[in-house]
């Protein structure tokens, strides 16, 4: 996995966690009944679980693609490239 891809996943995960924490804190301090707050927290947790599952599936796909690409390169073998230019 390249640094750019890794940074994307780390950033996405951090954003998701931050959004969930912020939403949870907002719900806890909202002026409404406890039953309604608990219901909203349950829906939020369900939604977070589904999003986390999707992130995991996306990560699995990205890793599988990277492995397949690496395997193709390895199967082709290493061929040194000739340098075109001045001769010493």
Coordinates of C-alpha atoms in Angstrom, one line a residue:
X1 CA 0.0 0.0 0.0
X2 CA 1.4 3.4 -0.9
X3 CA 1.8 6.2 1.6
X4 CA -1.0 8.1 -0.2
X5 CA -3.4 5.2 0.1
X6 CA -2.5 4.6 3.7
X7 CA -2.9 8.3 4.5
X8 CA -6.4 8.3 2.9
X9 CA -7.5 5.3 5.1
X10 CA -6.0 6.8 8.3
X11 CA -7.7 10.2 7.5
X12 CA -11.0 8.6 6.7
X13 CA -10.9 6.5 9.9
X14 CA -10.0 9.6 12.0
X15 CA -12.8 11.7 10.4
X16 CA -15.3 8.9 11.0
X17 CA -14.3 8.4 14.6
X18 CA -14.3 12.2 15.2
X19 CA -17.8 12.6 13.7
X20 CA -19.1 9.7 15.8
X21 CA -17.7 11.1 19.0
X22 CA -19.0 14.6 18.2
X23 CA -22.5 13.3 17.4
X24 CA -22.6 11.2 20.6
X25 CA -21.6 14.2 22.7
X26 CA -24.1 16.4 20.9
X27 CA -26.9 13.9 21.6
X28 CA -25.9 13.5 25.3
X29 CA -26.2 17.3 25.8
X30 CA -29.3 17.7 23.7
X31 CA -32.5 18.8 25.6
X32 CA -34.7 15.8 25.1
X33 CA -35.9 12.7 27.0
X34 CA -33.5 9.9 27.9
X35 CA -35.5 7.3 25.9
X36 CA -35.2 9.4 22.8
X37 CA -31.5 10.0 23.3
X38 CA -30.9 6.3 23.8
X39 CA -32.8 5.5 20.6
X40 CA -30.8 8.0 18.7
X41 CA -27.5 6.6 20.2
X42 CA -28.6 3.1 19.1
X43 CA -29.3 4.3 15.6
X44 CA -25.9 6.2 15.5
X45 CA -24.1 3.0 16.7
X46 CA -25.9 0.9 14.0
X47 CA -24.9 3.5 11.4
X48 CA -21.3 3.6 12.6
X49 CA -21.1 -0.2 12.5
X50 CA -22.3 -0.3 8.9
X51 CA -19.9 2.4 7.9
X52 CA -17.0 0.6 9.7
X53 CA -17.9 -2.5 7.8
X54 CA -17.9 -0.7 4.5
X55 CA -14.5 0.8 5.3
X56 CA -13.2 -2.7 6.1
X57 CA -14.5 -4.1 2.9
X58 CA -12.9 -1.2 0.9
X59 CA -9.6 -1.8 2.7
X60 CA -9.8 -5.5 1.9
X61 CA -10.4 -4.7 -1.7
X62 CA -7.4 -2.2 -1.8
X63 CA -5.1 -4.7 -0.2
X64 CA -6.2 -7.5 -2.6
X65 CA -5.6 -5.2 -5.5
X66 CA -2.1 -4.3 -4.3
X67 CA -1.3 -8.0 -3.8
X68 CA -2.5 -8.8 -7.3
X69 CA -0.5 -6.0 -8.8
X70 CA 2.6 -7.1 -7.0
X71 CA 2.1 -10.7 -8.1
X72 CA 1.8 -9.6 -11.7
X73 CA 5.0 -7.6 -11.4
X74 CA 6.8 -10.5 -9.8
X75 CA 5.5 -13.0 -12.5
X76 CA 6.9 -10.7 -15.2
X77 CA 10.3 -10.9 -13.6
X78 CA 12.9 -8.2 -13.2
X79 CA 14.4 -6.9 -16.4
X80 CA 17.1 -4.3 -15.9
X81 CA 16.6 -1.3 -18.1
X82 CA 19.3 -0.1 -20.4
X83 CA 20.5 3.4 -19.8
X84 CA 20.5 5.4 -23.0
X85 CA 23.0 8.2 -23.1
X86 CA 26.7 8.8 -23.1
X87 CA 29.2 6.0 -22.8
X88 CA 32.2 6.4 -20.5

